[in-house]
mmCIF file of C-alpha atoms in Angstrom:
data_model
loop_
_atom_site.group_PDB
_atom_site.id
_atom_site.type_symbol
_atom_site.label_atom_id
_atom_site.label_comp_id
_atom_site.label_asym_id
_atom_site.label_seq_id
_atom_site.Cartn_x
_atom_site.Cartn_y
_atom_site.Cartn_z
ATOM 1 C CA MET A 1 -7.006 -3.240 8.364
ATOM 2 C CA SER A 2 -9.468 -1.171 10.292
ATOM 3 C CA THR A 3 -13.068 -1.466 9.405
ATOM 4 C CA THR A 4 -13.168 2.131 9.363
ATOM 5 C CA ILE A 5 -11.253 2.376 6.102
ATOM 6 C CA ALA A 6 -12.619 2.688 2.661
ATOM 7 C CA PRO A 7 -11.760 2.913 -0.714
ATOM 8 C CA VAL A 8 -11.911 6.622 -1.900
ATOM 9 C CA ASP A 9 -13.041 6.913 -5.885
ATOM 10 C CA LEU A 10 -9.919 7.979 -7.717
ATOM 11 C CA ALA A 11 -11.842 10.852 -9.399
ATOM 12 C CA LYS A 12 -11.834 12.454 -5.665
ATOM 13 C CA ALA A 13 -8.190 11.311 -4.729
ATOM 14 C CA TYR A 14 -6.893 15.102 -5.047
ATOM 15 C CA ARG A 15 -8.948 16.108 -2.475
ATOM 16 C CA LEU A 16 -6.841 14.058 -0.038
ATOM 17 C CA LEU A 17 -3.861 16.418 -0.726
ATOM 18 C CA ASN A 18 -5.789 19.519 -1.853
ATOM 19 C CA HIS A 19 -5.618 21.312 1.584
ATOM 20 C CA GLY A 20 -1.642 21.162 1.507
ATOM 21 C CA PRO A 21 -0.685 18.731 4.184
ATOM 22 C CA THR A 22 2.748 17.419 5.177
ATOM 23 C CA VAL A 23 2.770 13.569 4.148
ATOM 24 C CA LEU A 24 4.411 10.511 4.777
ATOM 25 C CA VAL A 25 6.278 9.017 2.013
ATOM 26 C CA SER A 26 6.793 4.883 2.006
ATOM 27 C CA ALA A 27 8.588 2.531 -0.022
ATOM 28 C CA ARG A 28 9.386 -0.974 -0.365
ATOM 29 C CA HIS A 29 11.919 -2.859 -2.468
ATOM 30 C CA ASN A 30 13.689 -6.404 -2.140
ATOM 31 C CA GLY A 31 11.928 -6.538 1.223
ATOM 32 C CA GLU A 32 13.127 -3.660 2.739
ATOM 33 C CA SER A 33 10.760 -1.021 3.592
ATOM 34 C CA ASN A 34 11.013 3.055 4.811
ATOM 35 C CA VAL A 35 9.285 5.777 5.584
ATOM 36 C CA MET A 36 9.804 9.367 5.629
ATOM 37 C CA ALA A 37 8.149 12.895 6.207
ATOM 38 C CA ALA A 38 7.738 15.197 3.104
ATOM 39 C CA ALA A 39 6.071 18.549 3.240
ATOM 40 C CA TRP A 40 6.705 19.265 -0.418
ATOM 41 C CA ALA A 41 3.969 17.058 -1.917
ATOM 42 C CA CYS A 42 1.167 18.425 -4.166
ATOM 43 C CA ALA A 43 -1.659 17.232 -6.222
ATOM 44 C CA LEU A 44 -0.811 17.588 -10.342
ATOM 45 C CA ASP A 45 -3.921 16.313 -12.097
ATOM 46 C CA PHE A 46 -7.564 15.095 -11.424
ATOM 47 C CA SER A 47 -7.895 12.268 -13.872
ATOM 48 C CA PRO A 48 -5.954 9.996 -13.730
ATOM 49 C CA PRO A 49 -4.954 11.813 -10.522
ATOM 50 C CA LYS A 50 -1.245 12.146 -10.248
ATOM 51 C CA LEU A 51 0.794 14.104 -7.759
ATOM 52 C CA THR A 52 4.441 15.640 -7.279
ATOM 53 C CA VAL A 53 6.752 14.942 -4.461
ATOM 54 C CA VAL A 54 10.092 16.186 -3.849
ATOM 55 C CA VAL A 55 12.513 13.369 -2.385
ATOM 56 C CA ASP A 56 15.938 14.422 -1.544
ATOM 57 C CA LYS A 57 18.869 12.133 -3.065
ATOM 58 C CA MET A 58 20.177 11.319 0.729
ATOM 59 C CA THR A 59 17.012 9.585 1.480
ATOM 60 C CA ARG A 60 17.005 5.592 1.760
ATOM 61 C CA THR A 61 13.094 6.053 0.818
ATOM 62 C CA ARG A 62 14.287 7.672 -2.993
ATOM 63 C CA ALA A 63 16.710 4.505 -3.465
ATOM 64 C CA LEU A 64 13.641 2.188 -2.820
ATOM 65 C CA LEU A 65 11.025 4.161 -4.813
ATOM 66 C CA GLU A 66 13.490 4.233 -7.505
ATOM 67 C CA GLY A 67 13.763 0.672 -7.294
ATOM 68 C CA SER A 68 10.338 -0.508 -7.060
ATOM 69 C CA GLY A 69 8.859 1.964 -8.979
ATOM 70 C CA THR A 70 5.967 2.392 -6.488
ATOM 71 C CA PHE A 71 5.218 4.284 -3.223
ATOM 72 C CA VAL A 72 2.629 5.558 -0.921
ATOM 73 C CA ILE A 73 1.812 8.937 -0.186
ATOM 74 C CA GLN A 74 -0.153 8.962 3.238
ATOM 75 C CA VAL A 75 -1.689 11.947 5.328
ATOM 76 C CA PRO A 76 -0.530 11.751 8.825
ATOM 77 C CA THR A 77 -2.784 13.116 11.946
ATOM 78 C CA ALA A 78 -2.311 15.635 14.592
ATOM 79 C CA ALA A 79 -2.022 12.529 16.716
ATOM 80 C CA GLN A 80 1.006 11.360 14.677
ATOM 81 C CA ALA A 81 3.011 14.683 14.902
ATOM 82 C CA GLN A 82 5.781 13.457 16.902
ATOM 83 C CA LEU A 83 5.902 10.010 14.434
ATOM 84 C CA THR A 84 6.018 12.169 11.527
ATOM 85 C CA HIS A 85 8.768 14.542 13.064
ATOM 86 C CA ALA A 86 10.815 11.750 13.875
ATOM 87 C CA VAL A 87 10.627 9.614 10.431
ATOM 88 C CA GLY A 88 11.273 13.192 8.631
ATOM 89 C CA SER A 89 14.706 13.525 10.911
ATOM 90 C CA HIS A 90 16.481 10.403 10.831
ATOM 91 C CA SER A 91 17.684 8.361 8.088
ATOM 92 C CA LEU A 92 17.312 4.581 7.882
ATOM 93 C CA ALA A 93 20.895 4.659 7.146
ATOM 94 C CA ASP A 94 22.014 5.780 10.558
ATOM 95 C CA GLN A 95 19.263 4.391 12.634
ATOM 96 C CA PRO A 96 18.473 0.872 11.290
ATOM 97 C CA ASP A 97 15.447 0.572 13.984
ATOM 98 C CA LYS A 98 13.980 4.149 12.705
ATOM 99 C CA LEU A 99 10.774 2.731 12.175
ATOM 100 C CA GLU A 100 10.342 0.827 15.631
ATOM 101 C CA ARG A 101 11.478 4.120 17.391
ATOM 102 C CA ALA A 102 9.447 6.424 15.722
ATOM 103 C CA GLY A 103 6.367 4.087 16.279
ATOM 104 C CA VAL A 104 5.517 3.028 12.795
ATOM 105 C CA GLU A 105 3.467 0.132 12.242
ATOM 106 C CA LEU A 106 3.064 -0.993 8.658
ATOM 107 C CA PHE A 107 0.035 -2.793 7.194
ATOM 108 C CA GLU A 108 -0.903 -3.699 3.699
ATOM 109 C CA PHE A 109 -3.988 -3.250 1.350
ATOM 110 C CA ALA A 110 -4.673 -6.338 -0.777
ATOM 111 C CA GLY A 111 -3.184 -6.283 -3.969
ATOM 112 C CA HIS A 112 -0.546 -3.585 -3.324
ATOM 113 C CA ASP A 113 2.700 -4.803 -2.020
ATOM 114 C CA LEU A 114 3.661 -1.846 -0.395
ATOM 115 C CA PRO A 115 4.320 -0.277 3.142
ATOM 116 C CA PHE A 116 1.350 1.613 4.372
ATOM 117 C CA VAL A 117 1.458 3.667 7.679
ATOM 118 C CA ALA A 118 -1.154 2.399 10.419
ATOM 119 C CA GLY A 119 -2.834 5.393 12.123
ATOM 120 C CA CYS A 120 -2.874 8.036 9.003
ATOM 121 C CA SER A 121 -6.236 9.547 7.702
ATOM 122 C CA ALA A 122 -5.591 8.502 4.160
ATOM 123 C CA TRP A 123 -3.318 6.759 1.733
ATOM 124 C CA LEU A 124 -2.492 7.020 -1.902
ATOM 125 C CA ALA A 125 -0.926 4.124 -3.790
ATOM 126 C CA CYS A 126 1.365 5.490 -6.490
ATOM 127 C CA ARG A 127 3.332 4.125 -9.454
ATOM 128 C CA LEU A 128 6.227 6.487 -10.599
ATOM 129 C CA ILE A 129 6.116 8.186 -13.852
ATOM 130 C CA PRO A 130 10.075 8.169 -14.628
ATOM 131 C CA GLU A 131 10.890 11.684 -15.444
ATOM 132 C CA PRO A 132 14.690 11.308 -15.073
ATOM 133 C CA HIS A 133 15.610 14.728 -15.661
ATOM 134 C CA ASN A 134 13.225 15.887 -13.089
ATOM 135 C CA GLN A 135 14.307 13.614 -10.629
ATOM 136 C CA GLN A 136 18.097 14.597 -11.299
ATOM 137 C CA THR A 137 17.829 18.022 -11.717
ATOM 138 C CA TYR A 138 15.123 19.052 -8.886
ATOM 139 C CA ASP A 139 14.410 15.749 -6.864
ATOM 140 C CA LEU A 140 11.048 15.990 -8.156
ATOM 141 C CA PHE A 141 8.972 12.928 -8.606
ATOM 142 C CA ILE A 142 5.857 12.614 -10.733
ATOM 143 C CA ALA A 143 3.338 9.383 -10.204
ATOM 144 C CA GLU A 144 0.041 8.328 -10.915
ATOM 145 C CA VAL A 145 -2.237 7.680 -7.837
ATOM 146 C CA VAL A 146 -3.585 3.954 -8.441
ATOM 147 C CA GLY A 147 -5.326 3.377 -5.455
ATOM 148 C CA ALA A 148 -6.832 5.461 -2.549
ATOM 149 C CA TRP A 149 -8.505 4.833 0.764
ATOM 150 C CA ALA A 150 -9.148 6.719 3.775
ATOM 151 C CA ASP A 151 -10.367 6.246 7.431
ATOM 152 C CA THR A 152 -13.964 7.416 7.293
ATOM 153 C CA ARG A 153 -13.883 9.197 10.779
ATOM 154 C CA ALA A 154 -11.655 11.806 8.985
ATOM 155 C CA PHE A 155 -12.784 11.673 5.170
ATOM 156 C CA ALA A 156 -16.170 10.363 4.125
ATOM 157 C CA ASP A 157 -18.446 10.788 1.032
ATOM 158 C CA GLY A 158 -15.480 12.859 -0.706
ATOM 159 C CA HIS A 159 -15.094 15.386 1.809
ATOM 160 C CA TRP A 160 -12.748 15.758 4.822
ATOM 161 C CA GLN A 161 -14.833 15.365 8.212
ATOM 162 C CA PHE A 162 -12.522 17.803 10.524
ATOM 163 C CA GLU A 163 -15.671 19.724 11.526
ATOM 164 C CA ASN A 164 -17.182 16.700 12.707
ATOM 165 C CA THR A 165 -14.592 14.612 14.382
ATOM 166 C CA ASP A 166 -12.058 14.457 17.091
ATOM 167 C CA PRO A 167 -9.270 17.350 16.650
ATOM 168 C CA SER A 168 -6.719 14.299 16.839
ATOM 169 C CA TRP A 169 -7.594 13.591 13.209
ATOM 170 C CA ARG A 170 -6.621 16.716 11.763
ATOM 171 C CA SER A 171 -3.967 17.058 9.255
ATOM 172 C CA LEU A 172 -0.162 18.378 9.639
ATOM 173 C CA HIS A 173 1.066 21.410 7.568
ATOM 174 C CA TYR A 174 4.834 21.557 8.681
ATOM 175 C CA VAL A 175 6.695 24.851 8.848
ATOM 176 C CA ALA A 176 10.435 24.194 10.748
ATOM 177 C CA GLY A 177 12.022 23.405 13.891
ATOM 178 C CA GLY A 178 9.476 20.941 15.134
ATOM 179 C CA GLN A 179 6.315 23.283 14.267
ATOM 180 C CA PHE A 180 3.352 22.596 12.633
ATOM 181 C CA TYR A 181 0.001 24.170 12.178
ATOM 182 C CA LEU A 182 -3.013 21.772 12.401
ATOM 183 C CA THR A 183 -5.906 22.183 9.530
ATOM 184 C CA GLY A 184 -8.139 24.860 11.002
ATOM 185 C CA ASP A 185 -11.715 25.717 10.851
ATOM 186 C CA SER A 186 -13.829 25.523 7.562
ATOM 187 C CA LEU A 187 -14.824 28.293 5.632
ATOM 188 C CA THR A 188 -17.189 28.301 2.814
ATOM 189 C CA VAL A 189 -17.794 31.137 0.427
ATOM 190 C CA LYS A 190 -20.686 31.841 -1.800
ATOM 191 C CA VAL A 191 -20.255 30.026 -5.345
ATOM 192 C CA ASP A 192 -21.357 32.118 -8.304
ATOM 193 C CA GLU A 193 -24.436 30.461 -9.863
ATOM 194 C CA ALA A 194 -23.018 31.281 -13.155
ATOM 195 C CA LEU A 195 -20.134 28.918 -13.138
ATOM 196 C CA MET B 1 3.186 49.813 -0.083
ATOM 197 C CA SER B 2 2.054 49.256 3.193
ATOM 198 C CA THR B 3 4.765 50.135 5.939
ATOM 199 C CA THR B 4 3.711 46.823 7.585
ATOM 200 C CA ILE B 5 5.243 45.206 4.506
ATOM 201 C CA ALA B 6 9.030 43.730 4.766
ATOM 202 C CA PRO B 7 11.312 41.741 2.705
ATOM 203 C CA VAL B 8 11.964 38.019 3.738
ATOM 204 C CA ASP B 9 15.070 36.637 3.543
ATOM 205 C CA LEU B 10 15.400 34.198 0.545
ATOM 206 C CA ALA B 11 16.811 31.535 2.757
ATOM 207 C CA LYS B 12 13.777 31.564 4.484
ATOM 208 C CA ALA B 13 11.250 32.098 1.470
ATOM 209 C CA TYR B 14 10.031 28.426 1.464
ATOM 210 C CA ARG B 15 8.220 28.841 4.733
ATOM 211 C CA LEU B 16 5.761 31.170 3.135
ATOM 212 C CA LEU B 17 4.605 28.118 1.233
ATOM 213 C CA ASN B 18 5.695 25.289 3.383
ATOM 214 C CA HIS B 19 2.315 25.003 5.236
ATOM 215 C CA GLY B 20 0.697 24.126 1.774
ATOM 216 C CA PRO B 21 -1.753 27.189 1.323
ATOM 217 C CA THR B 22 -3.956 27.963 -1.807
ATOM 218 C CA VAL B 23 -1.978 30.556 -3.303
ATOM 219 C CA LEU B 24 -2.801 33.444 -6.173
ATOM 220 C CA VAL B 25 -0.768 33.381 -9.349
ATOM 221 C CA SER B 26 -0.410 36.739 -11.017
ATOM 222 C CA ALA B 27 1.385 37.661 -14.341
ATOM 223 C CA ARG B 28 1.746 40.336 -16.791
ATOM 224 C CA HIS B 29 2.704 40.882 -20.380
ATOM 225 C CA ASN B 30 2.708 43.776 -22.750
ATOM 226 C CA GLY B 31 0.627 45.743 -20.204
ATOM 227 C CA GLU B 32 -1.938 43.038 -19.572
ATOM 228 C CA SER B 33 -2.524 41.684 -16.124
ATOM 229 C CA ASN B 34 -4.121 38.803 -14.538
ATOM 230 C CA VAL B 35 -4.621 36.719 -11.344
ATOM 231 C CA MET B 36 -5.774 33.314 -10.883
ATOM 232 C CA ALA B 37 -6.057 31.074 -7.834
ATOM 233 C CA ALA B 38 -3.900 27.878 -7.478
ATOM 234 C CA ALA B 39 -4.124 25.135 -4.989
ATOM 235 C CA TRP B 40 -1.601 23.313 -6.545
ATOM 236 C CA ALA B 41 1.611 25.038 -5.630
ATOM 237 C CA CYS B 42 4.614 23.770 -3.689
ATOM 238 C CA ALA B 43 8.045 24.701 -2.604
ATOM 239 C CA LEU B 44 10.731 22.558 -4.643
ATOM 240 C CA ASP B 45 14.325 23.940 -3.082
ATOM 241 C CA PHE B 46 15.509 26.172 -0.540
ATOM 242 C CA SER B 47 18.285 27.908 -1.923
ATOM 243 C CA PRO B 48 18.068 29.507 -4.085
ATOM 244 C CA PRO B 49 14.292 28.990 -3.329
ATOM 245 C CA LYS B 50 12.607 26.892 -6.031
ATOM 246 C CA LEU B 51 8.514 26.125 -6.420
ATOM 247 C CA THR B 52 6.294 24.602 -8.519
ATOM 248 C CA VAL B 53 2.790 25.478 -9.792
ATOM 249 C CA VAL B 54 0.141 23.809 -11.932
ATOM 250 C CA VAL B 55 -1.426 26.206 -14.427
ATOM 251 C CA ASP B 56 -4.113 24.870 -16.726
ATOM 252 C CA LYS B 57 -3.467 25.513 -20.645
ATOM 253 C CA MET B 58 -7.264 27.396 -20.516
ATOM 254 C CA THR B 59 -6.101 30.125 -18.406
ATOM 255 C CA ARG B 60 -5.169 33.481 -19.522
ATOM 256 C CA THR B 61 -2.428 33.967 -16.451
ATOM 257 C CA ARG B 62 -0.446 31.168 -18.242
ATOM 258 C CA ALA B 63 0.029 33.035 -21.634
ATOM 259 C CA LEU B 64 0.843 36.019 -19.307
ATOM 260 C CA LEU B 65 3.478 34.192 -17.547
ATOM 261 C CA GLU B 66 4.929 32.171 -20.801
ATOM 262 C CA GLY B 67 5.229 35.491 -22.244
ATOM 263 C CA SER B 68 7.174 37.435 -19.889
ATOM 264 C CA GLY B 69 8.855 34.541 -18.153
ATOM 265 C CA THR B 70 7.856 36.058 -14.716
ATOM 266 C CA PHE B 71 5.173 35.748 -12.223
ATOM 267 C CA VAL B 72 3.956 36.340 -8.782
ATOM 268 C CA ILE B 73 3.159 33.745 -6.272
ATOM 269 C CA GLN B 74 1.213 35.242 -3.246
ATOM 270 C CA VAL B 75 -0.615 33.731 -0.242
ATOM 271 C CA PRO B 76 -4.090 35.161 0.189
ATOM 272 C CA THR B 77 -5.813 35.642 3.940
ATOM 273 C CA ALA B 78 -9.021 34.454 5.404
ATOM 274 C CA ALA B 79 -10.405 37.762 4.520
ATOM 275 C CA GLN B 80 -9.812 37.002 1.010
ATOM 276 C CA ALA B 81 -11.580 33.688 0.786
ATOM 277 C CA GLN B 82 -14.283 35.120 -1.686
ATOM 278 C CA LEU B 83 -11.699 37.013 -3.834
ATOM 279 C CA THR B 84 -9.557 33.920 -4.183
ATOM 280 C CA HIS B 85 -12.798 31.949 -5.374
ATOM 281 C CA ALA B 86 -13.895 34.402 -7.461
ATOM 282 C CA VAL B 87 -10.179 34.784 -9.432
ATOM 283 C CA GLY B 88 -10.311 31.025 -9.525
ATOM 284 C CA SER B 89 -13.606 30.515 -10.864
ATOM 285 C CA HIS B 90 -13.768 33.085 -13.970
ATOM 286 C CA SER B 91 -11.460 33.621 -17.093
ATOM 287 C CA LEU B 92 -10.402 37.096 -18.006
ATOM 288 C CA ALA B 93 -11.296 35.788 -21.586
ATOM 289 C CA ASP B 94 -15.230 35.605 -20.498
ATOM 290 C CA GLN B 95 -14.889 38.284 -18.033
ATOM 291 C CA PRO B 96 -12.585 41.225 -19.120
ATOM 292 C CA ASP B 97 -13.316 43.233 -15.670
ATOM 293 C CA LYS B 98 -12.644 40.142 -13.553
ATOM 294 C CA LEU B 99 -10.222 41.811 -11.521
ATOM 295 C CA GLU B 100 -12.442 44.630 -10.217
ATOM 296 C CA ARG B 101 -15.350 42.196 -9.970
ATOM 297 C CA ALA B 102 -13.526 40.297 -7.805
ATOM 298 C CA GLY B 103 -12.228 43.310 -5.511
ATOM 299 C CA VAL B 104 -8.440 42.741 -6.603
ATOM 300 C CA GLU B 105 -6.131 45.923 -6.240
ATOM 301 C CA LEU B 106 -2.539 45.371 -7.679
ATOM 302 C CA PHE B 107 0.550 47.222 -6.316
ATOM 303 C CA GLU B 108 4.298 46.902 -7.382
ATOM 304 C CA PHE B 109 7.571 46.746 -5.406
ATOM 305 C CA ALA B 110 10.304 48.685 -6.691
ATOM 306 C CA GLY B 111 12.147 47.119 -9.396
ATOM 307 C CA HIS B 112 9.448 44.123 -10.242
ATOM 308 C CA ASP B 113 7.244 45.010 -13.117
ATOM 309 C CA LEU B 114 4.924 42.509 -11.707
ATOM 310 C CA PRO B 115 1.107 42.877 -10.659
ATOM 311 C CA PHE B 116 1.565 42.141 -6.967
ATOM 312 C CA VAL B 117 -2.000 41.745 -5.245
ATOM 313 C CA ALA B 118 -2.771 43.990 -2.219
ATOM 314 C CA GLY B 119 -4.073 42.697 1.084
ATOM 315 C CA CYS B 120 -2.025 39.202 0.662
ATOM 316 C CA SER B 121 0.174 37.966 3.696
ATOM 317 C CA ALA B 122 3.066 37.133 1.596
ATOM 318 C CA TRP B 123 4.408 37.700 -2.035
ATOM 319 C CA LEU B 124 7.079 35.923 -4.074
ATOM 320 C CA ALA B 125 8.528 37.110 -7.299
ATOM 321 C CA CYS B 126 9.263 34.380 -9.670
ATOM 322 C CA ARG B 127 11.567 33.647 -12.286
ATOM 323 C CA LEU B 128 10.464 30.830 -14.778
ATOM 324 C CA ILE B 129 12.749 27.933 -15.262
ATOM 325 C CA PRO B 130 11.757 26.922 -19.068
ATOM 326 C CA GLU B 131 10.900 23.367 -18.853
ATOM 327 C CA PRO B 132 8.747 22.640 -21.999
ATOM 328 C CA HIS B 133 8.136 18.999 -21.608
ATOM 329 C CA ASN B 134 6.944 19.674 -18.158
ATOM 330 C CA GLN B 135 4.797 22.736 -19.031
ATOM 331 C CA GLN B 136 3.190 20.672 -21.959
ATOM 332 C CA THR B 137 2.744 17.392 -20.501
ATOM 333 C CA TYR B 138 1.870 18.149 -16.903
ATOM 334 C CA ASP B 139 0.937 21.931 -17.047
ATOM 335 C CA LEU B 140 3.720 22.043 -14.449
ATOM 336 C CA PHE B 141 5.948 25.105 -13.991
ATOM 337 C CA ILE B 142 9.148 25.614 -12.443
ATOM 338 C CA ALA B 143 10.411 28.951 -11.496
ATOM 339 C CA GLU B 144 12.995 30.411 -8.872
ATOM 340 C CA VAL B 145 12.195 32.589 -6.359
ATOM 341 C CA VAL B 146 13.800 36.079 -6.873
ATOM 342 C CA GLY B 147 12.258 38.277 -4.191
ATOM 343 C CA ALA B 148 10.195 37.527 -1.152
ATOM 344 C CA TRP B 149 8.057 39.896 0.999
ATOM 345 C CA ALA B 150 5.600 39.419 4.000
ATOM 346 C CA ASP B 151 2.978 41.432 5.779
ATOM 347 C CA THR B 152 4.718 41.659 9.303
ATOM 348 C CA ARG B 153 1.410 41.115 10.994
ATOM 349 C CA ALA B 154 1.200 37.916 9.526
ATOM 350 C CA PHE B 155 4.861 36.791 9.243
ATOM 351 C CA ALA B 156 7.695 37.973 10.866
ATOM 352 C CA ASP B 157 11.288 36.908 12.218
ATOM 353 C CA GLY B 158 11.215 34.143 9.566
ATOM 354 C CA HIS B 159 7.864 32.629 11.274
ATOM 355 C CA TRP B 160 4.095 32.655 10.532
ATOM 356 C CA GLN B 161 2.704 34.797 13.369
ATOM 357 C CA PHE B 162 -0.969 33.089 13.077
ATOM 358 C CA GLU B 163 -1.146 32.367 17.084
ATOM 359 C CA ASN B 164 -0.408 36.066 17.644
ATOM 360 C CA THR B 165 -2.426 37.877 15.188
ATOM 361 C CA ASP B 166 -6.201 38.504 13.913
ATOM 362 C CA PRO B 167 -7.599 35.185 12.678
ATOM 363 C CA SER B 168 -8.521 36.998 9.417
ATOM 364 C CA TRP B 169 -4.703 36.881 8.643
ATOM 365 C CA ARG B 170 -4.845 32.780 8.382
ATOM 366 C CA SER B 171 -3.786 31.198 5.097
ATOM 367 C CA LEU B 172 -6.442 29.460 2.916
ATOM 368 C CA HIS B 173 -6.569 25.816 2.083
ATOM 369 C CA TYR B 174 -8.796 24.949 -0.759
ATOM 370 C CA VAL B 175 -10.814 21.600 -0.980
ATOM 371 C CA ALA B 176 -13.801 21.678 -3.338
ATOM 372 C CA GLY B 177 -17.267 23.373 -4.073
ATOM 373 C CA GLY B 178 -16.273 26.972 -2.352
ATOM 374 C CA GLN B 179 -15.036 25.302 0.714
ATOM 375 C CA PHE B 180 -11.431 26.244 2.151
ATOM 376 C CA TYR B 181 -9.998 25.297 5.616
ATOM 377 C CA LEU B 182 -8.067 27.923 7.452
ATOM 378 C CA THR B 183 -4.516 27.220 8.826
ATOM 379 C CA GLY B 184 -5.203 26.297 12.310
ATOM 380 C CA ASP B 185 -3.532 25.774 15.528
ATOM 381 C CA SER B 186 0.369 25.636 15.997
ATOM 382 C CA LEU B 187 1.542 22.343 17.747
ATOM 383 C CA THR B 188 5.290 21.930 18.364
ATOM 384 C CA VAL B 189 6.805 18.447 18.888
ATOM 385 C CA LYS B 190 9.825 17.580 20.831
ATOM 386 C CA VAL B 191 13.188 17.816 18.539
ATOM 387 C CA ASP B 192 15.685 15.225 18.986
ATOM 388 C CA GLU B 193 18.869 16.926 20.532
ATOM 389 C CA ALA B 194 20.584 14.446 18.441
ATOM 390 C CA LEU B 195 19.931 15.917 15.183
#
């Protein structure tokens, strides 16, 4: 693991998703690992941190995360835009070497038997909260975040550092047809003292 | 209504949320209207378009949308950052003139008895799909999008126009403590021909 990676306080883990980035979802079951892209992931609660993610029935990753009850949500960087599009466009069913072709390198955090994607800016280890009706009807999965880490070049002291770091660390926000927007400039408004 | 506002094909309505912007949620019931901010809103399906939004039990907007079964999700602009923070920080219960103080101006689209916030870049008229377990346990609301419109200065021909328009039209992505990121540069990757 890179020495620039540090744990994130779980109380601030929601901030890793609050700006609405496109994410990578990864899971492992019975020794099989896969990674897909998802634009439809969202924070759900602060403490304990929870999130939602929409995962289609067609995906191999869904079978793995349903099998293991665990998965990873990670935040890819501008430098990983092509990788993100590739893992979002191909299925492991059609392309068994999908991960190598896309340039995905996996690593682990101690104590978590999960496939974490190297080079991302942040990682959230998730434990599925089974909600069969949501999963079946809406492809909607709810999970509790049980571990969080970030590369301190992108997220440090509880805040994204996009203003202070190379633009290649910015998050991706997918639209359609291979087009993403990068996270842009910071804008801070006056906060009412009365709050 | 401004003549620059046009309907958005429902099949492309998901693109109004796909980049993960912070949104305004508004609702009306028995003649009472309110508006709040929500960073936790997300597309859920393409066709018919559906979305999720997390709305706390403490909010007045929640009572209104539960009462009427309808609400609006709209995408505020960089020019509305202070307004967005204000409606996200104050409750109608404590501040009955909250909307005027925040500078909110409401309007309607014909056929929709809903409070639409003027000056936004896009609007999604939503019909609640009642899911009491999600609402009670997770503050999570699911809705079908039954109408969509955008200001063509910001979204036209099925695509955001951020590269071609004034930066004040960019979307907001909230982090914490009054800090937002704006939607940034566009990045298009190579799309595999085999897809």
